[in-house]
Amino acid sequence: MSEPVSRARQALNETPADRIVGGIGDVLARSYGITDVELYQVDYRLAELIPLTDGEAITTPGHPAWRAFDHQSPVVSDGNAWLPVSMRGERRGVLFLSPVPDDPEAVAPMADIATALAHELAAVSAGTDVYRAARRAQRLTLAAEMQWDLLPGRSRIRPSFSLAGQLEPAYAVRGDSFDWSDDGQSLWLSTINGSGEGVAASLLTSLATHALRNARRAGLSLADQAALADQALYDLYRGEQHLSALLMQLDLRSGMMTVVDAGSPRLVILRSGNVIEQPLEAQFPLGMFEATDYHEQKFPLERGDRIFVVGDGVLEATGQHSRYGETALDRFLRRTGSMEPLDAVRSLIGDLRAFVAGDLVDDAVVVCLDWTGP
């Protein structure tokens, strides 16, 4: 580890949470003569890179900041550097530095500092609102605030898999959600197609998510996780409120997928450029009836398979003359084969926005998972 990177890590640890960008700015100024440092965070819609301090958001495709964000590699242009601020696949934004020489040996430690910044942002965000407040292009509804705080992140990368998810309308989402966890042996992934309006929908989804986490952390099987969440919802709502969910467990060594389809969103597999709809055993949504007995279903994945899970809000998005539908969805999914999961999710949401000529009216959840092999 170079001396500037070591000093930057020390500054990140010692600087107050609300001033960590300034802390590494001091290190960069002493080490490299850099006078201008700014953190640009990606907004909830994945459409703007918003500066932490005053300034214009970057929305222009092809801008060096977006190239660094999209390709996850440093971009040096006109004496300015744009460095990805990412950790374990979670893209938080880009770090802007100026002036910077066009020298890879000089830029490499700066990129390491940007990665260290990403880790520190993850560590301090629970204790300060500075970074959450700065990354929104408009006010979140209360329901949306609850939903985004419920998520484990927006993307994740490990040697055996990569995944990403997105909620829309980003600033007013109500009940749709996703959750994941992995331990190196298995990946657990749940996608919820919520129901209801406003805060009531968020409360329903929050209860289901926490019930599933509680069961998962207790070591219960996937079917028992569904049963516990089902009972938690039924005990409170007595069947008057329920929601659809797809629960998945992927064995990262064998590629065997276990699922419980509780009235779930749609699951499709992109394999060798072809879209394959995986038949699922439809079971009752969570919370509809008391003491529902859920069953697991298994099927193998092939190395390189891509799984998409999409909620009803995607298929039923309505344009001027028609619904988006399965045909348009399958056609678009084929075009995402070369994209990283987050880029595929972002592109699909962008296509939906273009189709409806604005923000979606109903909630939509999209999750993309690549299994790359053990």
Coordinates of C-alpha atoms in Angstrom, one line a residue:
M1 CA 0.0 0.0 0.0
S2 CA 1.4 3.4 -1.0
E3 CA 2.0 6.1 1.6
P4 CA -0.8 8.4 0.2
V5 CA -3.3 5.6 0.3
S6 CA -2.2 4.8 3.9
R7 CA -2.6 8.4 4.9
A8 CA -6.0 8.6 3.2
R9 CA -7.2 5.5 5.1
Q10 CA -6.0 7.1 8.4
A11 CA -7.8 10.3 7.5
L12 CA -11.0 8.4 6.7
N13 CA -10.9 6.8 10.1
E14 CA -10.1 9.9 12.0
T15 CA -12.2 12.6 10.2
P16 CA -15.8 13.3 11.4
A17 CA -18.3 11.4 9.4
D18 CA -19.8 14.5 7.7
R19 CA -16.3 15.7 6.5
I20 CA -14.6 12.6 5.2
V21 CA -14.4 13.9 1.6
G22 CA -12.6 16.9 2.9
G23 CA -10.3 14.7 4.9
I24 CA -9.1 12.8 1.9
G25 CA -8.9 16.1 0.0
D26 CA -6.3 17.3 2.4
V27 CA -4.2 14.1 1.9
L28 CA -4.6 14.4 -1.9
A29 CA -3.5 18.1 -1.8
R30 CA -0.3 17.3 0.2
S31 CA 0.5 14.2 -1.9
Y32 CA -0.4 15.2 -5.4
G33 CA -1.1 19.0 -5.4
I34 CA -4.8 18.3 -6.1
T35 CA -6.9 21.4 -5.3
D36 CA -10.4 20.4 -6.4
V37 CA -12.1 17.3 -4.8
E38 CA -15.8 16.5 -5.1
L39 CA -17.9 13.4 -4.5
Y40 CA -20.7 12.8 -7.0
Q41 CA -23.3 10.3 -5.8
V42 CA -25.7 8.5 -8.1
D43 CA -29.3 9.3 -7.3
Y44 CA -32.1 6.9 -6.5
R45 CA -33.2 6.8 -10.1
L46 CA -29.8 6.0 -11.5
A47 CA -30.2 9.0 -13.7
E48 CA -28.1 11.7 -12.1
L49 CA -24.6 12.1 -10.5
I50 CA -25.2 14.7 -7.8
P51 CA -22.4 16.7 -6.2
L52 CA -22.1 16.5 -2.4
T53 CA -21.6 20.3 -2.2
D54 CA -23.2 23.0 -4.4
G55 CA -23.0 22.4 -8.1
E56 CA -24.8 21.0 -11.2
A57 CA -25.8 17.4 -11.4
I58 CA -24.3 15.4 -14.3
T59 CA -27.0 13.9 -16.5
T60 CA -25.3 13.9 -19.9
P61 CA -24.6 10.4 -21.3
G62 CA -21.0 10.0 -22.4
H63 CA -19.8 12.5 -19.8
P64 CA -16.4 11.3 -18.3
A65 CA -18.2 10.9 -15.0
W66 CA -20.7 8.5 -16.4
R67 CA -18.0 6.7 -18.3
A68 CA -16.2 6.1 -15.1
F69 CA -19.4 5.0 -13.4
D70 CA -20.6 2.8 -16.2
H71 CA -17.3 1.0 -16.9
Q72 CA -16.1 1.1 -13.3
S73 CA -12.6 2.3 -14.3
P74 CA -10.8 5.7 -13.9
V75 CA -11.3 8.3 -16.6
V76 CA -8.7 11.1 -17.0
S77 CA -9.8 14.0 -19.3
D78 CA -8.4 17.5 -19.7
G79 CA -6.4 17.2 -16.5
N80 CA -9.4 16.0 -14.5
A81 CA -9.9 12.5 -13.0
W82 CA -13.2 10.7 -12.4
L83 CA -12.8 7.6 -10.2
P84 CA -15.4 5.0 -9.4
V85 CA -16.6 5.1 -5.7
S86 CA -17.6 1.4 -5.4
M87 CA -17.3 -1.4 -2.9
R88 CA -18.1 -5.1 -3.5
G89 CA -20.1 -4.2 -6.6
E90 CA -22.2 -1.5 -4.9
R91 CA -21.7 1.6 -7.0
R92 CA -22.1 4.8 -5.0
G93 CA -20.9 7.3 -7.5
V94 CA -17.6 8.9 -8.7
L95 CA -14.8 11.0 -7.1
F96 CA -13.7 14.1 -9.1
L97 CA -10.1 15.2 -8.7
S98 CA -8.3 18.1 -10.4
P99 CA -5.6 18.8 -11.6
V100 CA -4.4 15.3 -12.3
P101 CA -1.5 14.2 -14.6
D102 CA -2.4 11.7 -17.3
D103 CA -0.2 9.1 -15.7
P104 CA -1.6 5.6 -14.8
E105 CA 1.0 5.1 -12.1
A106 CA -0.3 8.3 -10.4
V107 CA -3.9 7.6 -11.0
A108 CA -3.8 4.0 -9.6
P109 CA -3.3 5.0 -5.9
M110 CA -6.0 7.7 -6.3
A111 CA -8.4 5.0 -7.5
D112 CA -7.5 3.0 -4.3
I113 CA -8.4 6.0 -2.3
A114 CA -11.8 6.3 -4.0
T115 CA -12.5 2.6 -3.1
A116 CA -11.5 3.3 0.5
L117 CA -13.9 6.2 0.4
A118 CA -16.7 3.9 -0.7
H119 CA -16.1 1.6 2.2
E120 CA -16.1 4.5 4.7
L121 CA -19.4 5.8 3.2
A122 CA -21.0 2.5 3.9
A123 CA -19.7 2.5 7.4
V124 CA -20.8 6.1 8.4
S125 CA -24.1 6.4 6.5
A126 CA -26.1 4.9 9.3
G127 CA -25.0 7.6 11.6
T128 CA -25.4 10.7 9.4
D129 CA -28.0 11.9 6.9
V130 CA -25.4 14.0 5.0
Y131 CA -24.8 11.5 2.2
R132 CA -28.4 10.1 1.9
A133 CA -29.8 13.6 1.8
A134 CA -27.4 14.8 -0.9
R135 CA -28.1 11.9 -3.3
R136 CA -31.7 12.7 -4.0
A137 CA -32.8 14.7 -7.0
Q138 CA -36.2 15.3 -5.4
R139 CA -37.9 14.6 -2.2
L140 CA -38.7 11.0 -1.4
T141 CA -42.2 10.1 -0.2
L142 CA -42.3 8.6 3.3
A143 CA -43.2 5.2 1.8
A144 CA -40.2 5.4 -0.5
E145 CA -37.9 6.4 2.3
M146 CA -39.0 3.3 4.2
Q147 CA -38.5 1.1 1.2
W148 CA -35.0 2.3 0.3
D149 CA -33.8 2.0 3.9
L150 CA -35.0 -1.6 3.9
L151 CA -32.8 -2.7 1.0
P152 CA -29.4 -4.5 1.5
G153 CA -27.9 -2.4 -1.3
R154 CA -28.5 -2.1 -5.1
S155 CA -25.8 -4.3 -6.4
R156 CA -23.4 -7.1 -5.3
I157 CA -20.5 -8.9 -6.9
R158 CA -18.7 -12.1 -5.8
P159 CA -16.5 -14.4 -7.8
S160 CA -19.5 -16.9 -8.2
F161 CA -22.3 -14.4 -8.9
S162 CA -23.3 -10.8 -9.5
L163 CA -26.7 -9.2 -9.0
A164 CA -28.5 -5.9 -9.0
G165 CA -32.0 -4.6 -8.3
Q166 CA -34.0 -1.4 -8.8
L167 CA -37.3 0.0 -7.6
E168 CA -39.5 2.3 -9.6
P169 CA -40.9 4.9 -9.4
A170 CA -37.7 5.5 -7.4
Y171 CA -38.9 8.5 -5.5
A172 CA -42.5 7.3 -4.8
V173 CA -42.2 3.5 -4.6
R174 CA -44.6 1.9 -2.1
G175 CA -44.6 -1.9 -1.7
D176 CA -42.2 -3.6 -4.1
S177 CA -38.9 -4.6 -2.7
F178 CA -36.0 -7.1 -2.8
D179 CA -33.5 -8.6 -0.3
W180 CA -30.5 -10.8 -0.4
S181 CA -27.8 -12.3 1.7
D182 CA -24.9 -14.7 1.0
D183 CA -22.4 -16.7 3.1
G184 CA -20.0 -17.9 0.4
Q185 CA -21.9 -21.2 0.1
S186 CA -25.4 -20.0 -0.7
L187 CA -27.1 -16.9 -1.9
W188 CA -30.6 -16.1 -0.6
L189 CA -32.7 -13.7 -2.7
S190 CA -36.3 -12.6 -2.2
T191 CA -38.3 -10.4 -4.5
I192 CA -41.6 -8.9 -3.2
N193 CA -44.4 -7.7 -5.4
G194 CA -46.1 -5.5 -2.9
S195 CA -49.8 -4.5 -2.6
G196 CA -51.7 -1.6 -1.2
E197 CA -51.0 2.2 -1.2
G198 CA -48.6 4.5 0.5
V199 CA -47.2 3.8 3.9
A200 CA -49.6 0.9 4.5
A201 CA -47.9 -0.9 1.6
S202 CA -44.4 -0.2 2.9
L203 CA -45.4 -1.5 6.4
L204 CA -46.7 -4.7 4.9
T205 CA -43.5 -5.2 2.9
S206 CA -41.3 -4.3 5.9
L207 CA -43.0 -6.9 8.1
A208 CA -42.6 -9.6 5.4
T209 CA -39.0 -8.8 4.8
H210 CA -38.1 -8.8 8.5
A211 CA -40.0 -12.1 9.0
L212 CA -38.0 -13.7 6.2
R213 CA -34.7 -12.4 7.5
N214 CA -35.6 -13.7 11.0
A215 CA -36.3 -17.1 9.6
R216 CA -33.3 -17.1 7.4
R217 CA -30.9 -16.1 10.2
A218 CA -32.4 -18.9 12.3
G219 CA -31.2 -21.4 9.7
L220 CA -34.7 -22.4 8.5
S221 CA -35.3 -23.9 5.1
L222 CA -36.7 -21.8 2.3
A223 CA -40.2 -23.4 2.7
D224 CA -40.1 -22.7 6.4
Q225 CA -39.0 -19.1 5.8
A226 CA -42.1 -18.6 3.6
A227 CA -44.3 -20.2 6.3
L228 CA -43.0 -18.0 9.1
A229 CA -43.5 -14.8 7.0
D230 CA -46.9 -16.0 5.9
Q231 CA -48.0 -16.6 9.5
A232 CA -46.6 -13.2 10.6
L233 CA -48.7 -11.4 8.0
Y234 CA -51.8 -13.5 8.7
D235 CA -51.5 -12.9 12.5
L236 CA -51.6 -9.1 12.0
Y237 CA -53.9 -8.7 9.0
R238 CA -56.1 -11.9 9.2
G239 CA -55.9 -12.3 5.4
E240 CA -57.2 -8.8 4.6
Q241 CA -53.6 -7.9 3.4
H242 CA -51.2 -10.2 1.6
L243 CA -48.4 -9.9 -0.9
S244 CA -46.7 -11.9 -3.6
A245 CA -43.1 -13.0 -3.2
L246 CA -40.5 -15.2 -4.9
L247 CA -38.0 -16.8 -2.6
M248 CA -34.8 -18.2 -4.0
Q249 CA -31.7 -20.0 -2.7
L250 CA -28.8 -20.6 -5.0
D251 CA -26.1 -23.2 -4.1
L252 CA -23.0 -21.3 -5.3
R253 CA -21.0 -24.6 -5.7
S254 CA -23.4 -26.6 -7.9
G255 CA -25.7 -23.9 -9.4
M256 CA -28.8 -25.7 -8.0
M257 CA -31.6 -23.2 -7.5
T258 CA -34.3 -23.8 -4.9
V259 CA -37.4 -21.6 -5.1
V260 CA -40.7 -21.0 -3.4
D261 CA -43.3 -19.3 -5.6
A262 CA -45.7 -17.5 -3.3
G263 CA -47.8 -15.8 -6.0
S264 CA -44.6 -14.5 -7.3
P265 CA -43.3 -12.0 -9.8
R266 CA -42.2 -13.4 -13.2
L267 CA -38.9 -15.3 -13.4
V268 CA -37.1 -15.8 -16.8
I269 CA -33.7 -17.2 -17.6
L270 CA -31.4 -15.7 -20.3
R271 CA -29.3 -18.6 -21.5
S272 CA -27.0 -18.3 -24.5
G273 CA -29.0 -15.4 -25.9
N274 CA -32.3 -17.1 -25.5
V275 CA -35.1 -16.2 -23.1
I276 CA -36.4 -19.2 -21.2
E277 CA -39.4 -19.0 -18.9
Q278 CA -38.9 -21.3 -15.9
P279 CA -42.2 -23.0 -14.9
L280 CA -42.9 -22.4 -11.2
E281 CA -45.3 -24.1 -8.9
A282 CA -47.7 -21.3 -8.0
Q283 CA -48.6 -21.2 -4.3
F284 CA -50.6 -18.8 -2.2
P285 CA -49.3 -15.3 -1.5
L286 CA -47.9 -14.6 1.9
G287 CA -50.5 -13.8 4.5
M288 CA -53.6 -14.9 2.5
F289 CA -54.5 -17.9 4.6
E290 CA -53.6 -19.2 8.0
A291 CA -50.8 -21.9 8.3
T292 CA -50.2 -22.3 4.6
D293 CA -47.9 -25.2 3.8
Y294 CA -45.2 -24.2 1.3
H295 CA -43.2 -26.5 -1.0
E296 CA -39.8 -26.1 -2.5
Q297 CA -39.0 -26.5 -6.1
K298 CA -35.5 -27.1 -7.5
F299 CA -33.9 -26.7 -10.9
P300 CA -30.2 -26.4 -12.1
L301 CA -28.6 -23.4 -13.5
E302 CA -25.9 -23.5 -16.2
R303 CA -22.7 -21.5 -15.9
G304 CA -23.3 -18.1 -17.4
D305 CA -27.1 -18.1 -16.9
R306 CA -28.7 -14.8 -16.2
I307 CA -32.0 -14.7 -14.2
F308 CA -34.4 -11.8 -14.3
V309 CA -37.2 -11.4 -11.8
V310 CA -39.7 -8.7 -12.7
G311 CA -42.9 -7.5 -10.9
D312 CA -46.3 -6.9 -12.3
G313 CA -45.5 -3.2 -12.7
V314 CA -43.1 -4.0 -15.5
L315 CA -45.4 -6.2 -17.6
E316 CA -48.4 -4.0 -17.0
A317 CA -46.8 -0.6 -17.6
T318 CA -49.1 1.2 -20.0
G319 CA -48.0 3.4 -22.9
Q320 CA -50.2 5.5 -25.1
H321 CA -51.8 2.6 -26.9
S322 CA -50.7 -0.7 -25.2
R323 CA -49.2 -2.5 -22.3
Y324 CA -45.4 -3.2 -22.2
G325 CA -46.1 -7.0 -22.0
E326 CA -44.1 -10.1 -22.2
T327 CA -43.1 -9.8 -25.8
A328 CA -41.5 -6.4 -25.4
L329 CA -39.9 -7.6 -22.2
D330 CA -38.3 -10.7 -23.7
R331 CA -37.1 -8.8 -26.7
F332 CA -35.4 -6.2 -24.5
L333 CA -33.9 -8.8 -22.2
R334 CA -32.0 -10.4 -25.1
R335 CA -30.2 -7.2 -25.6
T336 CA -28.8 -7.1 -22.1
G337 CA -26.6 -10.2 -22.4
S338 CA -23.3 -8.2 -22.6
M339 CA -24.3 -5.7 -19.8
E340 CA -23.4 -6.0 -16.1
P341 CA -26.5 -6.7 -14.0
L342 CA -26.8 -3.1 -12.7
D343 CA -26.5 -1.8 -16.3
A344 CA -29.1 -4.3 -17.5
V345 CA -31.5 -3.3 -14.7
R346 CA -31.0 0.4 -15.4
S347 CA -31.5 -0.1 -19.1
L348 CA -34.7 -2.0 -18.6
I349 CA -36.1 0.7 -16.3
G350 CA -35.0 3.4 -18.8
D351 CA -36.9 1.5 -21.6
L352 CA -40.0 1.4 -19.4
R353 CA -39.8 5.1 -18.7
A354 CA -39.5 5.8 -22.4
F355 CA -42.5 3.5 -23.1
V356 CA -44.8 5.3 -20.7
A357 CA -43.2 8.7 -21.5
G358 CA -42.4 9.5 -17.9
D359 CA -42.4 7.9 -14.4
L360 CA -44.2 4.6 -13.9
V361 CA -47.6 4.9 -12.1
D362 CA -47.5 1.5 -10.5
D363 CA -44.6 0.0 -8.5
A364 CA -42.1 -2.0 -10.5
V365 CA -39.3 -4.2 -9.2
V366 CA -36.5 -5.6 -11.4
V367 CA -33.8 -8.0 -10.1
C368 CA -31.0 -9.4 -12.3
L369 CA -28.7 -12.3 -11.1
D370 CA -25.8 -13.8 -13.0
W371 CA -24.4 -17.1 -11.9
T372 CA -20.8 -17.3 -13.1
G373 CA -19.9 -20.7 -11.7
P374 CA -18.2 -22.0 -8.5

